[in-house]
Amino acid sequence: MPTAARPKILVVDDREDTLFAMESALAPLRYPLDRASTGDDALKAVLRGGIAVVLLDVLMPDVSGFEVAHYMSRLEQTQDIPIMMITGAGQDTALAVKAFELGVADYVVKPVEPWVMRTKVRYLYETSLRIHALRDRLRMHEAEEESGSCLPAARFEDRPLSRPA
């Protein structure tokens, strides 16, 4: 039985030199990478599937990073993909607020130290894999429950939330 391909990190920027720099900074992680140079290409890539994390330039011609993030947040198949927005526009609180209102996981101002980028991407990538594995397990359990092949379990919504001591 063939093993499934590891999900990729999608690096999106309209500048070739920035794409190269980000790919070089991430190379030591040895995660599969994909690239897009427009917002439209980024949307096509995430809709094809197999993306674990998106590193997304904020200001791009045509379709901006904000528009990509907004679109991804509205689609069930892409809304759980963590997005790290990266900007060369400097410290701009309004841009950061707008990004976090869209639900991005992180907002970073260029230049980014390579080890900082790797640390953040490693965390987002591993977290994304865990979330997808948990969702798959939940779907499998629900399918078993519906088919009658397992005893019904209490729904998560029916359980009280425990508070840490």
mmCIF file of C-alpha atoms in Angstrom, residues 18-100:
data_model
loop_
_atom_site.group_PDB
_atom_site.id
_atom_site.type_symbol
_atom_site.label_atom_id
_atom_site.label_comp_id
_atom_site.label_asym_id
_atom_site.label_seq_id
_atom_site.Cartn_x
_atom_site.Cartn_y
_atom_site.Cartn_z
ATOM 1 C CA THR A 18 11.929 36.578 -1.629
ATOM 2 C CA LEU A 19 10.597 33.157 -2.639
ATOM 3 C CA PHE A 20 14.160 31.898 -2.971
ATOM 4 C CA ALA A 21 15.163 33.375 0.416
ATOM 5 C CA MET A 22 12.193 31.815 2.206
ATOM 6 C CA GLU A 23 12.754 28.446 0.558
ATOM 7 C CA SER A 24 16.438 28.589 1.549
ATOM 8 C CA ALA A 25 15.545 29.489 5.139
ATOM 9 C CA LEU A 26 13.109 26.549 5.333
ATOM 10 C CA ALA A 27 15.355 23.986 3.592
ATOM 11 C CA PRO A 28 16.880 22.626 6.855
ATOM 12 C CA LEU A 29 13.381 21.517 7.958
ATOM 13 C CA ARG A 30 13.260 19.119 5.002
ATOM 14 C CA TYR A 31 9.497 19.628 4.605
ATOM 15 C CA PRO A 32 8.097 19.475 1.085
ATOM 16 C CA LEU A 33 7.639 22.970 -0.354
ATOM 17 C CA ASP A 34 5.504 24.458 -3.086
ATOM 18 C CA ARG A 35 5.567 28.026 -4.344
ATOM 19 C CA ALA A 36 3.191 30.539 -5.860
ATOM 20 C CA SER A 37 3.949 34.018 -7.157
ATOM 21 C CA THR A 38 0.385 35.334 -7.233
ATOM 22 C CA GLY A 39 -2.615 35.209 -4.954
ATOM 23 C CA ASP A 40 -4.569 33.450 -7.678
ATOM 24 C CA ASP A 41 -1.908 30.713 -7.956
ATOM 25 C CA ALA A 42 -1.927 30.383 -4.154
ATOM 26 C CA LEU A 43 -5.687 29.813 -4.128
ATOM 27 C CA LYS A 44 -5.380 27.199 -6.861
ATOM 28 C CA ALA A 45 -2.664 25.396 -4.883
ATOM 29 C CA VAL A 46 -4.643 25.245 -1.622
ATOM 30 C CA LEU A 47 -7.758 24.097 -3.460
ATOM 31 C CA ARG A 48 -5.788 21.205 -5.012
ATOM 32 C CA GLY A 49 -5.089 20.043 -1.452
ATOM 33 C CA GLY A 50 -2.021 18.689 0.268
ATOM 34 C CA ILE A 51 -1.027 21.990 1.893
ATOM 35 C CA ALA A 52 -0.266 22.043 5.630
ATOM 36 C CA VAL A 53 0.864 25.675 6.059
ATOM 37 C CA VAL A 54 0.792 28.814 3.913
ATOM 38 C CA LEU A 55 3.462 31.529 4.142
ATOM 39 C CA LEU A 56 1.693 34.432 2.498
ATOM 40 C CA ASP A 57 2.961 37.817 1.384
ATOM 41 C CA VAL A 58 0.574 40.571 2.438
ATOM 42 C CA LEU A 59 0.890 43.036 -0.426
ATOM 43 C CA MET A 60 0.747 41.503 -3.896
ATOM 44 C CA PRO A 61 -0.675 42.878 -7.139
ATOM 45 C CA ASP A 62 -4.056 41.596 -8.331
ATOM 46 C CA VAL A 63 -5.096 39.277 -5.456
ATOM 47 C CA SER A 64 -3.604 40.412 -2.136
ATOM 48 C CA GLY A 65 -2.614 38.188 0.758
ATOM 49 C CA PHE A 66 -5.632 39.532 2.649
ATOM 50 C CA GLU A 67 -7.954 38.379 -0.127
ATOM 51 C CA VAL A 68 -6.340 34.935 -0.175
ATOM 52 C CA ALA A 69 -6.688 34.610 3.620
ATOM 53 C CA HIS A 70 -10.301 35.811 3.488
ATOM 54 C CA TYR A 71 -11.190 33.309 0.773
ATOM 55 C CA MET A 72 -9.431 30.448 2.588
ATOM 56 C CA SER A 73 -11.268 31.241 5.840
ATOM 57 C CA ARG A 74 -14.632 30.887 4.095
ATOM 58 C CA LEU A 75 -14.061 27.434 2.591
ATOM 59 C CA GLU A 76 -14.378 24.331 4.723
ATOM 60 C CA GLN A 77 -11.540 22.539 2.910
ATOM 61 C CA THR A 78 -9.058 25.394 3.527
ATOM 62 C CA GLN A 79 -10.207 27.145 6.700
ATOM 63 C CA ASP A 80 -8.029 25.014 8.983
ATOM 64 C CA ILE A 81 -4.787 25.586 7.071
ATOM 65 C CA PRO A 82 -2.622 27.871 9.226
ATOM 66 C CA ILE A 83 -1.450 31.026 7.491
ATOM 67 C CA MET A 84 1.656 32.998 8.377
ATOM 68 C CA MET A 85 1.354 36.408 6.753
ATOM 69 C CA ILE A 86 4.670 38.054 5.950
ATOM 70 C CA THR A 87 5.059 41.711 5.040
ATOM 71 C CA GLY A 88 7.775 44.048 3.889
ATOM 72 C CA ALA A 89 5.559 47.048 4.676
ATOM 73 C CA GLY A 90 7.206 47.548 8.074
ATOM 74 C CA GLN A 91 5.497 47.760 11.440
ATOM 75 C CA ASP A 92 1.917 48.657 10.576
ATOM 76 C CA THR A 93 -0.574 47.965 13.338
ATOM 77 C CA ALA A 94 -3.571 48.373 11.032
ATOM 78 C CA LEU A 95 -2.263 45.650 8.688
ATOM 79 C CA ALA A 96 -1.530 43.340 11.616
ATOM 80 C CA VAL A 97 -4.999 43.866 13.092
ATOM 81 C CA LYS A 98 -6.608 43.176 9.717
ATOM 82 C CA ALA A 99 -4.568 39.964 9.361
ATOM 83 C CA PHE A 100 -5.503 38.645 12.795
#
